[in-house]
Coordinates of C-alpha atoms in Angstrom, one line a residue:
Chain Z
M109 CA 0.0 0.0 0.0
S110 CA 1.4 3.3 -0.9
G111 CA 1.9 6.1 1.6
F112 CA -0.5 8.2 -0.2
K113 CA -3.4 5.8 0.2
K114 CA -2.8 5.2 3.9
A115 CA -2.5 8.9 4.4
F116 CA -5.9 9.4 2.6
V117 CA -7.6 7.0 4.9
L118 CA -6.0 8.8 7.9
V119 CA -7.3 12.2 6.6
A120 CA -10.8 10.7 6.0
A121 CA -10.9 9.4 9.6
L122 CA -9.9 12.7 11.0
G123 CA -12.6 14.4 8.9
L124 CA -15.1 11.9 10.5
A125 CA -13.9 12.6 13.9
A126 CA -14.4 16.3 13.4
C127 CA -18.0 15.7 12.4
S128 CA -19.0 13.2 15.0
N129 CA -16.8 13.9 17.9
T130 CA -15.7 10.3 17.8
S131 CA -12.1 10.2 19.0
W132 CA -10.9 7.6 16.6
N133 CA -7.4 7.9 17.6
D134 CA -8.3 6.9 21.2
A135 CA -9.9 3.8 20.1
G136 CA -6.6 2.3 18.8
A137 CA -4.2 0.3 20.8
G138 CA -2.3 3.3 21.8
N139 CA 1.0 1.8 23.1
A140 CA 1.7 3.9 26.2
G141 CA 3.4 1.2 28.1
G142 CA 6.5 0.1 26.1
S143 CA 8.3 0.6 22.8
G144 CA 6.9 -2.5 21.2
I145 CA 8.9 -1.7 18.1
A146 CA 10.5 -5.1 18.0
G147 CA 8.6 -7.6 16.1
S148 CA 6.1 -5.1 14.5
N149 CA 5.3 -6.0 11.0
L150 CA 3.7 -2.6 10.3
D151 CA 5.2 -0.3 7.8
P152 CA 7.5 1.9 9.8
A153 CA 6.5 4.9 7.9
S154 CA 2.8 4.4 8.6
P155 CA 0.6 6.2 11.0
A156 CA -0.4 2.9 12.5
Y157 CA 3.2 2.2 13.3
F158 CA 3.4 5.7 15.0
Q159 CA 0.4 4.9 17.0
E160 CA 1.0 1.3 18.0
A161 CA 4.6 0.6 17.7
I162 CA 6.1 3.9 19.0
G163 CA 3.1 4.9 21.1
D164 CA 0.9 8.0 20.3
R165 CA 0.3 9.0 23.9
V166 CA 2.0 9.7 27.2
L167 CA 0.4 9.5 30.7
F168 CA 0.5 11.7 33.7
L169 CA 0.1 11.5 37.5
I170 CA -2.9 13.2 39.2
D171 CA -2.9 16.9 38.7
Q172 CA 0.5 16.7 37.1
S173 CA 1.9 17.7 33.7
T174 CA 5.5 16.6 34.1
L175 CA 6.9 13.8 31.9
N176 CA 8.3 10.7 33.5
P177 CA 11.2 8.8 31.9
E178 CA 8.8 6.4 30.1
A179 CA 6.9 9.3 28.6
E180 CA 10.1 10.9 27.5
A181 CA 11.2 7.7 25.8
I182 CA 7.8 7.6 23.9
L183 CA 8.2 11.2 22.8
Q184 CA 11.8 10.6 21.7
G185 CA 10.4 7.8 19.5
Q186 CA 7.7 10.2 18.2
A187 CA 10.4 12.9 17.5
R188 CA 12.5 10.4 15.5
W189 CA 9.5 9.2 13.5
L190 CA 8.5 12.9 12.8
A191 CA 12.1 13.6 11.7
S192 CA 12.0 10.8 9.0
N193 CA 8.4 11.6 8.1
S194 CA 8.7 15.3 7.7
D195 CA 5.5 15.9 5.8
Y196 CA 3.4 15.2 8.8
V197 CA 2.2 17.7 11.3
V198 CA 0.6 16.9 14.6
T199 CA -2.0 18.0 17.1
I200 CA -1.4 17.1 20.6
Q201 CA -4.7 16.5 22.6
G202 CA -4.3 17.1 26.3
H203 CA -6.8 15.2 28.5
A204 CA -7.6 15.0 32.3
D205 CA -9.6 12.5 34.3
E206 CA -13.1 13.4 35.7
Q207 CA -11.8 14.5 39.2
G208 CA -11.9 18.2 38.9
T209 CA -14.0 21.0 37.5
R210 CA -14.6 21.5 33.8
E211 CA -12.6 24.7 33.6
Y212 CA -9.6 23.5 35.7
N213 CA -9.4 20.4 33.7
L214 CA -9.4 22.3 30.4
A215 CA -6.4 24.3 31.7
L216 CA -4.7 21.1 33.0
G217 CA -5.2 19.4 29.6
A218 CA -3.5 22.5 28.0
R219 CA -0.6 22.2 30.3
R220 CA -0.2 18.4 29.5
A221 CA -0.4 18.9 25.8
N222 CA 2.1 21.7 26.0
S223 CA 4.4 19.6 28.1
A224 CA 4.5 17.0 25.4
R225 CA 4.9 19.7 22.7
E226 CA 7.8 21.3 24.5
Y227 CA 9.6 18.0 24.7
L228 CA 9.1 17.2 21.0
I229 CA 10.7 20.6 20.2
S230 CA 13.6 19.8 22.5
Q231 CA 14.1 16.7 20.4
G232 CA 14.3 18.8 17.3
V233 CA 10.7 18.8 15.9
A234 CA 9.8 22.2 14.6
G235 CA 7.2 24.0 16.7
S236 CA 5.3 25.0 13.6
R237 CA 4.5 21.3 13.1
I238 CA 2.8 20.9 16.5
Q239 CA -0.6 22.3 17.5
V240 CA -2.1 21.6 20.9
V241 CA -5.7 21.4 22.0
S242 CA -7.2 20.5 25.5
Y243 CA -10.3 18.4 25.9
G244 CA -10.1 18.7 29.7
K245 CA -12.3 15.8 31.0
E246 CA -14.7 15.9 28.0
R247 CA -13.2 12.9 26.1
P248 CA -12.4 10.1 28.6
L249 CA -11.0 6.9 27.0
E250 CA -11.8 4.7 29.9
I251 CA -15.2 5.2 31.6
C252 CA -15.0 3.6 35.1
S253 CA -14.7 6.0 38.1
A254 CA -11.6 4.4 39.5
E255 CA -7.8 5.1 39.3
S256 CA -7.3 2.2 36.9
C257 CA -9.4 4.3 34.4
Y258 CA -8.3 7.7 35.5
A259 CA -4.6 6.7 34.9
K260 CA -5.3 6.1 31.3
N261 CA -7.4 9.2 30.8
R262 CA -4.7 11.6 32.1
R263 CA -3.0 11.6 28.7
A264 CA -1.5 13.7 25.9
V265 CA -2.2 12.0 22.6
T266 CA -0.2 13.0 19.4
V267 CA -2.5 12.9 16.5
L268 CA -1.0 12.9 13.0
A269 CA -2.3 14.9 10.1
G270 CA -1.0 15.7 6.6
G271 CA 1.3 13.3 4.9
L272 CA -0.4 13.7 1.5
T273 CA 2.9 13.8 -0.3
G274 CA 4.4 10.9 1.5
Chain L
M114 CA -37.6 31.7 18.9
R115 CA -38.3 33.3 22.3
R116 CA -41.9 33.0 23.2
K117 CA -43.6 36.3 22.5
L118 CA -45.3 38.1 25.2
T119 CA -45.9 41.1 23.1
A120 CA -48.3 42.6 25.6
L121 CA -47.5 41.2 28.9
V122 CA -48.8 44.0 31.0
A123 CA -49.2 44.1 34.7
S124 CA -51.8 46.5 35.8
L125 CA -53.4 47.1 39.1
L126 CA -56.9 45.8 39.4
L127 CA -59.6 48.3 40.5
A128 CA -60.0 47.9 44.1
A129 CA -62.8 45.3 44.7
P130 CA -65.1 45.8 47.6
L131 CA -63.8 43.8 50.5
L132 CA -65.9 43.0 53.4
T133 CA -63.5 43.0 56.3
S134 CA -65.9 42.2 59.0
G135 CA -63.1 41.8 61.6
G136 CA -61.5 45.1 60.7
A137 CA -60.9 46.3 64.2
A138 CA -58.5 43.4 64.8
L139 CA -56.4 44.2 61.8
A140 CA -54.0 46.4 63.6
Q141 CA -52.9 43.7 65.9
N142 CA -52.0 41.4 63.1
G143 CA -48.5 41.7 61.8
P144 CA -48.2 41.3 58.0
L145 CA -48.1 37.8 56.6
R146 CA -44.4 37.2 56.1
I147 CA -42.0 34.3 55.7
E148 CA -38.6 35.4 57.1
I149 CA -36.1 33.3 55.4
T150 CA -33.5 32.6 58.1
D151 CA -31.2 29.9 59.2
G152 CA -33.7 28.4 61.6
V153 CA -36.1 25.5 60.7
I154 CA -38.7 26.9 58.4
E155 CA -42.3 25.4 58.6
P156 CA -43.6 25.9 55.1
L157 CA -46.5 28.4 55.0
P158 CA -49.8 26.7 54.3
Y159 CA -51.8 28.4 51.5
A160 CA -54.7 27.6 49.3
V161 CA -55.1 28.3 45.5
P162 CA -58.4 27.2 44.4
G163 CA -58.7 26.8 40.6
F164 CA -58.6 30.1 38.8
L165 CA -62.0 30.9 37.3
A166 CA -62.5 30.6 33.6
E167 CA -64.4 33.8 32.6
T168 CA -64.7 32.8 29.0
P169 CA -65.5 29.2 27.8
A170 CA -62.2 29.1 26.0
A171 CA -60.2 29.7 29.2
A172 CA -61.2 26.6 31.0
D173 CA -58.1 24.5 30.2
L174 CA -55.7 27.4 30.6
A175 CA -57.2 28.5 33.9
N176 CA -56.6 25.1 35.3
Q177 CA -53.0 24.9 34.0
I178 CA -52.1 28.3 35.1
T179 CA -53.3 27.4 38.6
R180 CA -51.2 24.4 38.7
V181 CA -48.1 26.2 37.5
V182 CA -48.5 28.9 40.1
A183 CA -48.9 26.1 42.8
A184 CA -45.9 24.2 41.5
D185 CA -43.7 27.4 41.6
L186 CA -44.7 28.1 45.2
N187 CA -44.6 24.5 46.4
G188 CA -41.1 24.1 44.6
T189 CA -39.5 26.6 46.8
G190 CA -39.9 24.6 50.0
L191 CA -41.3 27.7 51.8
F192 CA -44.9 27.1 50.9
R193 CA -47.3 24.1 51.5
E194 CA -50.4 23.9 49.4
V195 CA -53.6 23.0 51.3
P196 CA -55.0 20.4 48.7
A197 CA -58.3 21.2 47.0
T198 CA -59.9 18.1 48.6
A199 CA -59.5 19.8 51.9
H200 CA -61.2 23.1 50.9
I201 CA -64.6 23.7 52.5
S202 CA -65.2 26.9 50.5
T203 CA -65.3 27.5 46.8
V204 CA -64.6 30.6 44.9
S205 CA -67.1 31.2 42.2
D206 CA -66.9 35.0 41.7
F207 CA -63.5 36.6 41.6
N208 CA -64.9 39.9 42.9
A209 CA -67.1 38.5 45.6
P210 CA -66.0 38.9 49.2
V211 CA -63.8 36.0 50.5
K212 CA -65.1 33.8 53.2
F213 CA -62.0 34.1 55.4
A214 CA -63.5 31.8 58.1
D215 CA -63.7 28.9 55.6
W216 CA -60.0 29.3 54.8
K217 CA -59.0 29.7 58.4
A218 CA -60.8 26.5 59.2
V219 CA -58.5 24.6 56.8
N220 CA -55.5 26.5 58.2
A221 CA -54.7 28.3 54.9
Q222 CA -52.7 31.3 56.0
A223 CA -52.6 32.7 52.5
L224 CA -55.2 32.4 49.8
I225 CA -54.7 33.1 46.0
T226 CA -57.6 33.6 43.8
G227 CA -57.6 34.2 40.0
A228 CA -59.6 34.6 36.9
V229 CA -58.6 33.9 33.4
S230 CA -60.2 35.0 30.2
V231 CA -59.3 34.2 26.5
N232 CA -60.4 36.2 23.6
G233 CA -59.0 34.8 20.4
K234 CA -55.2 34.6 21.1
Q235 CA -55.5 37.2 23.8
L236 CA -55.1 35.9 27.4
T237 CA -55.8 37.9 30.5
V238 CA -55.0 36.7 34.0
R239 CA -56.1 38.5 37.2
F240 CA -55.2 37.4 40.6
R241 CA -55.4 38.5 44.2
G242 CA -53.6 37.3 47.4
Y243 CA -55.2 37.3 50.8
D244 CA -53.7 37.2 54.3
V245 CA -56.4 35.0 55.7
F246 CA -55.8 35.4 59.3
A247 CA -55.7 39.2 58.9
D248 CA -58.9 39.2 56.9
K249 CA -57.3 41.3 54.2
E250 CA -55.8 41.5 50.8
L251 CA -52.0 41.0 50.4
G252 CA -51.4 44.1 48.3
A253 CA -53.5 45.1 45.4
G254 CA -54.8 42.7 42.8
L255 CA -52.9 42.5 39.5
Q256 CA -53.7 41.8 35.9
F257 CA -51.4 40.3 33.3
S258 CA -52.3 40.4 29.6
G259 CA -50.5 38.7 26.7
T260 CA -51.1 36.0 24.1
T261 CA -52.1 32.4 25.0
D262 CA -48.8 30.9 24.1
G263 CA -47.2 32.9 26.9
W264 CA -49.6 31.4 29.5
R265 CA -46.7 29.8 31.5
R266 CA -44.9 33.1 31.8
M267 CA -48.0 34.7 33.1
A268 CA -48.4 31.9 35.7
H269 CA -44.8 32.4 36.7
K270 CA -45.4 36.2 37.1
V271 CA -48.4 35.5 39.3
A272 CA -46.3 33.3 41.5
D273 CA -43.4 35.8 41.6
A274 CA -45.8 38.4 42.7
I275 CA -47.1 36.2 45.5
Y276 CA -43.6 35.1 46.5
S277 CA -42.4 38.6 46.6
R278 CA -45.3 39.8 48.8
I279 CA -45.0 37.1 51.3
T280 CA -41.1 36.9 51.5
G281 CA -40.4 40.5 50.9
E282 CA -37.8 39.4 48.2
S283 CA -38.1 39.3 44.5
G284 CA -39.1 36.1 42.9
Y285 CA -37.3 33.8 40.4
F286 CA -40.0 31.9 38.6
D287 CA -40.3 34.0 35.3
S288 CA -36.7 33.1 34.3
R289 CA -34.9 30.7 32.0
V290 CA -31.9 28.4 32.2
V291 CA -29.4 27.8 29.4
F292 CA -27.6 24.5 29.7
V293 CA -25.7 21.8 27.9
S294 CA -28.0 18.8 26.9
E295 CA -26.1 15.6 27.0
T296 CA -26.8 12.2 25.2
G297 CA -24.7 9.2 24.4
P298 CA -22.3 7.0 26.4
K299 CA -19.6 8.5 28.7
N300 CA -16.8 8.0 26.1
D301 CA -18.8 9.4 23.2
R302 CA -20.9 12.2 24.8
R303 CA -22.9 14.4 22.4
K304 CA -23.5 17.9 23.8
R305 CA -25.6 20.7 22.5
L306 CA -26.9 24.0 23.9
A307 CA -30.4 24.1 25.2
I308 CA -32.6 26.7 26.9
M309 CA -35.7 26.1 29.0
D310 CA -38.0 27.7 31.7
Y311 CA -36.4 27.5 35.1
D312 CA -38.8 24.6 36.0
G313 CA -37.7 22.5 33.0
A314 CA -40.6 23.4 30.7
E315 CA -40.4 24.6 27.1
V316 CA -37.0 23.1 26.2
Q317 CA -35.6 24.4 23.0
Y318 CA -32.2 23.5 21.4
L319 CA -29.8 26.3 20.3
T320 CA -27.1 24.3 18.5
N321 CA -26.8 20.8 17.1
S322 CA -24.3 18.3 18.6
A323 CA -21.9 18.4 15.7
A324 CA -19.3 20.3 17.8
L325 CA -18.6 19.9 21.6
V326 CA -20.1 22.9 23.5
L327 CA -19.4 23.8 27.1
A328 CA -20.6 26.2 29.8
P329 CA -23.1 28.7 28.4
R330 CA -23.5 32.0 30.3
F331 CA -26.3 34.6 30.1
S332 CA -25.8 38.2 29.4
P333 CA -27.0 40.6 32.2
T334 CA -30.3 41.0 30.3
G335 CA -30.7 37.4 29.1
D336 CA -30.6 38.4 25.4
R337 CA -27.3 36.7 24.6
V338 CA -25.3 33.7 25.7
L339 CA -21.6 33.2 25.8
Y340 CA -20.3 29.6 25.4
T341 CA -17.3 27.6 24.4
S342 CA -17.4 25.6 21.2
Y343 CA -15.0 23.2 19.5
E344 CA -16.5 24.0 16.1
S345 CA -13.1 25.0 14.8
G346 CA -11.3 22.1 16.4
F347 CA -10.1 24.3 19.3
P348 CA -12.1 25.6 22.2
Q349 CA -13.1 29.1 21.3
I350 CA -15.7 31.6 22.7
H351 CA -18.9 32.1 20.8
V352 CA -21.8 34.5 21.5
L353 CA -25.3 33.6 20.5
D354 CA -28.3 35.9 20.2
V355 CA -31.1 34.0 21.9
G356 CA -33.9 35.6 20.2
K357 CA -32.5 35.1 16.7
V358 CA -30.5 31.9 17.4
Q359 CA -27.6 33.6 15.5
R360 CA -24.1 32.9 16.7
R361 CA -20.6 34.1 15.9
V362 CA -17.1 33.3 17.2
L363 CA -15.6 35.9 19.5
S364 CA -12.0 34.7 19.7
A365 CA -11.0 33.3 16.4
D366 CA -7.2 33.2 16.7
K367 CA -6.1 29.9 15.1
G368 CA -4.7 27.5 17.6
I369 CA -5.4 29.6 20.7
M370 CA -7.7 28.1 23.2
S371 CA -10.2 30.4 25.0
F372 CA -12.9 29.2 27.4
A373 CA -14.7 30.0 30.7
P374 CA -16.3 33.3 29.5
R375 CA -18.7 35.5 31.5
F376 CA -20.3 38.7 30.8
A377 CA -19.5 41.9 32.7
P378 CA -22.6 43.5 34.3
D379 CA -22.6 46.1 31.5
G380 CA -23.0 43.4 28.9
K381 CA -20.3 44.9 26.9
M382 CA -17.1 43.2 28.3
V383 CA -16.3 39.5 28.6
V384 CA -13.8 38.0 31.0
Y385 CA -12.4 34.6 30.0
S386 CA -9.5 32.3 30.1
Q387 CA -6.9 31.9 27.3
A388 CA -4.3 29.1 27.2
E389 CA -1.1 29.8 25.4
G390 CA 2.0 27.8 25.7
G391 CA 0.3 25.6 28.2
N392 CA -0.4 28.5 30.5
T393 CA -3.9 29.7 31.2
D394 CA -4.5 33.3 32.2
L395 CA -7.4 35.8 32.5
Y396 CA -8.3 38.4 29.8
T397 CA -11.1 40.7 29.0
M398 CA -12.5 41.5 25.6
D399 CA -14.7 44.3 24.5
I400 CA -17.4 42.4 22.5
A401 CA -18.0 45.3 20.0
T402 CA -14.3 46.1 19.2
G403 CA -12.7 42.8 20.0
S404 CA -9.9 44.6 21.9
R405 CA -8.4 42.6 24.6
T406 CA -6.7 43.2 27.9
R407 CA -4.6 40.7 29.8
L408 CA -5.5 40.6 33.5
T409 CA -3.1 38.0 34.9
N410 CA 0.3 36.9 33.8
A411 CA 1.5 34.0 35.9
P412 CA 2.7 30.5 35.2
S413 CA -0.2 29.2 37.2
I414 CA -3.7 28.4 36.1
E415 CA -6.1 31.3 36.3
T416 CA -9.7 30.4 35.1
A417 CA -13.4 30.5 36.0
P418 CA -13.7 34.3 36.4
S419 CA -16.9 36.0 37.6
Y420 CA -17.7 39.6 38.1
S421 CA -19.1 41.2 41.2
P422 CA -22.6 42.7 40.4
D423 CA -21.2 46.2 40.4
G424 CA -18.5 45.2 37.9
S425 CA -15.7 46.4 40.1
Q426 CA -14.2 43.1 41.1
I427 CA -13.6 39.6 39.7
V428 CA -13.4 36.4 41.6
F429 CA -11.6 33.6 39.9
E430 CA -9.8 30.2 40.5
S431 CA -6.0 29.9 40.5
D432 CA -3.5 27.2 41.6
R433 CA -0.8 29.7 42.2
S434 CA -0.6 28.5 45.8
G435 CA -0.1 24.9 44.6
S436 CA -3.7 23.8 44.6
P437 CA -6.8 25.5 43.1
Q438 CA -8.2 28.2 45.4
L439 CA -10.4 31.3 45.1
Y440 CA -9.1 34.8 44.6
V441 CA -10.6 38.3 44.3
M442 CA -9.0 41.1 42.4
A443 CA -10.0 44.4 40.8
A444 CA -11.7 44.0 37.4
S445 CA -8.8 45.7 35.9
G446 CA -6.4 43.1 37.2
G447 CA -3.5 43.6 39.6
E448 CA -3.0 42.1 43.0
A449 CA -5.4 39.4 44.1
R450 CA -6.3 38.3 47.5
R451 CA -7.0 34.7 48.4
I452 CA -10.4 34.1 50.0
S453 CA -10.6 30.3 50.3
F454 CA -8.7 28.7 53.2
G455 CA -10.6 25.6 54.0
K456 CA -9.4 22.0 53.3
G457 CA -9.5 20.9 49.7
R458 CA -9.6 22.4 46.3
Y459 CA -12.0 25.2 45.3
G460 CA -13.2 26.1 41.9
T461 CA -15.8 27.8 39.6
P462 CA -16.6 30.7 41.9
V463 CA -19.7 32.6 41.0
W464 CA -20.7 36.1 42.6
S465 CA -24.3 36.2 43.8
P466 CA -26.7 38.7 42.2
R467 CA -27.1 40.4 45.6
G468 CA -23.3 40.8 45.8
D469 CA -23.0 39.2 49.4
L470 CA -22.1 35.7 48.7
I471 CA -19.9 33.7 46.4
A472 CA -21.0 30.1 45.3
F473 CA -18.2 27.6 44.5
T474 CA -17.4 24.0 43.8
K475 CA -15.2 22.3 46.4
Q476 CA -13.4 19.1 46.1
N477 CA -12.2 17.4 49.3
K478 CA -11.4 13.8 50.2
G479 CA -12.9 12.4 46.9
R480 CA -16.2 14.2 47.3
F481 CA -17.5 17.3 45.6
H482 CA -19.6 20.1 47.1
I483 CA -21.5 23.1 46.2
G484 CA -20.9 25.8 48.8
V485 CA -21.3 29.5 49.5
M486 CA -19.0 31.8 51.4
R487 CA -19.0 35.6 52.1
V488 CA -17.0 37.6 49.6
D489 CA -14.1 37.9 52.2
G490 CA -14.1 34.1 52.4
S491 CA -15.7 33.9 55.9
E492 CA -18.8 31.7 56.8
E493 CA -18.1 29.0 54.4
R494 CA -21.1 26.8 54.1
L495 CA -21.3 23.5 52.0
L496 CA -24.8 22.9 50.7
T497 CA -24.4 19.5 49.0
A498 CA -22.1 16.5 48.8
S499 CA -21.8 13.8 46.1
F500 CA -19.5 12.0 43.8
L501 CA -19.4 15.0 41.5
D502 CA -21.3 18.3 42.0
E503 CA -20.0 21.3 40.2
G504 CA -20.7 24.6 38.3
P505 CA -23.2 26.6 40.6
T506 CA -25.4 29.2 39.0
W507 CA -27.6 31.7 41.0
S508 CA -31.3 32.3 40.7
P509 CA -32.1 35.9 40.0
N510 CA -32.9 36.7 43.5
G511 CA -29.8 35.1 45.0
R512 CA -31.9 32.6 47.0
V513 CA -31.4 29.2 45.0
I514 CA -28.4 27.6 43.4
M515 CA -28.7 25.2 40.3
F516 CA -25.6 23.0 39.5
T517 CA -24.5 19.9 37.7
R518 CA -24.5 16.5 39.5
E519 CA -22.8 13.7 37.8
T520 CA -23.1 10.1 39.0
Q521 CA -20.0 7.8 39.0
G522 CA -19.1 4.8 37.0
A523 CA -19.3 3.6 33.4
N524 CA -23.0 4.6 33.3
G525 CA -22.4 7.9 35.0
R526 CA -24.9 10.6 33.9
A527 CA -25.1 14.3 34.5
L528 CA -28.3 16.0 35.6
L529 CA -29.3 19.4 37.0
Y530 CA -30.2 19.9 40.6
S531 CA -31.1 22.9 42.7
V532 CA -30.7 23.7 46.4
D533 CA -31.4 26.8 48.3
I534 CA -28.6 28.8 50.0
L535 CA -29.3 27.4 53.3
G536 CA -28.8 23.8 52.0
R537 CA -32.5 23.0 52.0
N538 CA -34.8 21.8 49.3
L539 CA -32.2 19.8 47.3
K540 CA -34.0 18.4 44.2
P541 CA -33.5 17.5 40.5
V542 CA -34.5 19.8 37.7
R543 CA -36.2 17.8 35.0
T544 CA -34.6 17.8 31.6
P545 CA -35.3 15.5 28.6
D546 CA -31.8 14.1 28.6
G547 CA -28.6 14.3 30.5
A548 CA -27.8 18.0 31.4
S549 CA -24.9 20.0 32.7
D550 CA -23.5 23.5 33.1
P551 CA -26.7 25.4 33.9
A552 CA -26.8 29.2 33.7
W553 CA -29.8 31.0 35.2
S554 CA -31.1 34.1 33.4
P555 CA -32.2 37.3 35.2
L556 CA -35.9 37.7 35.7
Q557 CA -37.6 38.3 32.4
Q558 CA -39.0 41.7 31.6

């Protein structure tokens, strides 16, 4: 499959997300836990590889926006991928768990998204390629009201866009 | 879109002949009055026999109006209706003398009588209130005229007048609430703006659910609504003309997030939060010119601003101390003083329309509360407790608070609740679907 075709599918999915509020990118495997690169049979230049093999999201502690070493490792992988796939731009979505007011969580999500953005910039990604948006507590990935779910909801997700020339 | 009350006119009724047989005793009776204080309140018993239909076409409306008046008063928790089945007297002539003894016998301390006439689309409602044990009328009778499709508003105005005469405070029944209507599962919630009467009647939708919308806020006259929409992909502030259902974006800078807007009391300025580089600060914007002023400049989160009723100060939420707390500063910015010092985290402060209290959301030990405190932070009082209560809004008279309550777990759902500022009369507000982020309008004119 050519890069063009995959990119087209990706853009179509983004368009759908904009219309329906479905956070399609959250439905994926989203490898936040480990690198998972070894053994992957995905095309290393594909968005799917970015999401699943590198990991498209980093997680945060309660009320925190600082990156732990694991998160930094994922973002380093994202930066390397973006360096070799330079036609992509990204939007980093910052999210919070449901413990907190709507307004505070919007601000907290902005902090988290920016934290990931700053790290990508420190790893050589041009700031002009990275937009941030906060969803606060509006788009939970996991829906239980327990720390096991909250831990996965406190996240910054790097969503790819563009790539039409790839 | 707004229901037209083109000719909603209140006029004094001509004084009706009142036979006050026990007139000599009047001076010894104090006025009928509910003093709303901290003590236990025994609801005041009153009777509202069905309003008389003065034209054949008025029969249904007369009955419906009577029931809305009763529902308004009963819903305050300050009044208790003596049911019609207990009445031993009927009212068959709006202008005939009231048989006070018959209403005393069923212990109705107040009596409300009314008459309704319909001519074509024209509706006229007349009513009188009586202080039964003083054998006298509670103020002069009033008449409201308008069109039949505004019958609910007329009923609310009758109830507001009665409430006002008995409590000495203005009412809150002829008011509306704008809120976010919610459908769908927790991980795919669809949200759209809706508006309704304060009691949940007459719901209308103002946006579709294509874009996420949050936290609508009324203008000081209720003609416009500010809200946050993700229509562009980023949270940005929009303003909507309620009457025309026309909307436009106020802050359209690409990639800059703005949210938590509120009108200034002059209806011309907006205070809101803007997030840039991960840092959220407070700004004001002149709606007409779009010119902006930055009010805070700190690495901490500053959000959820709310003006004092005189427009001179702003209360807001900041985590500059390490956890979210409440602060007050001049409306032009500058030094802020912290007013919340209790245990836990404080957010979404809202200045009361009377100016004397600030309502807030408090999070402590895994529970959420709606509370009120004086503007200097003293006399904090928590009114509610649940898994998640947030986002208080004041009734026009500063007596009742409406807020969002969300239940926990995978099937968690948000609904609106109201509670009075003494923590009494907690109850759900009916909405067709899930609901959040209520904002109460001023009393309608």
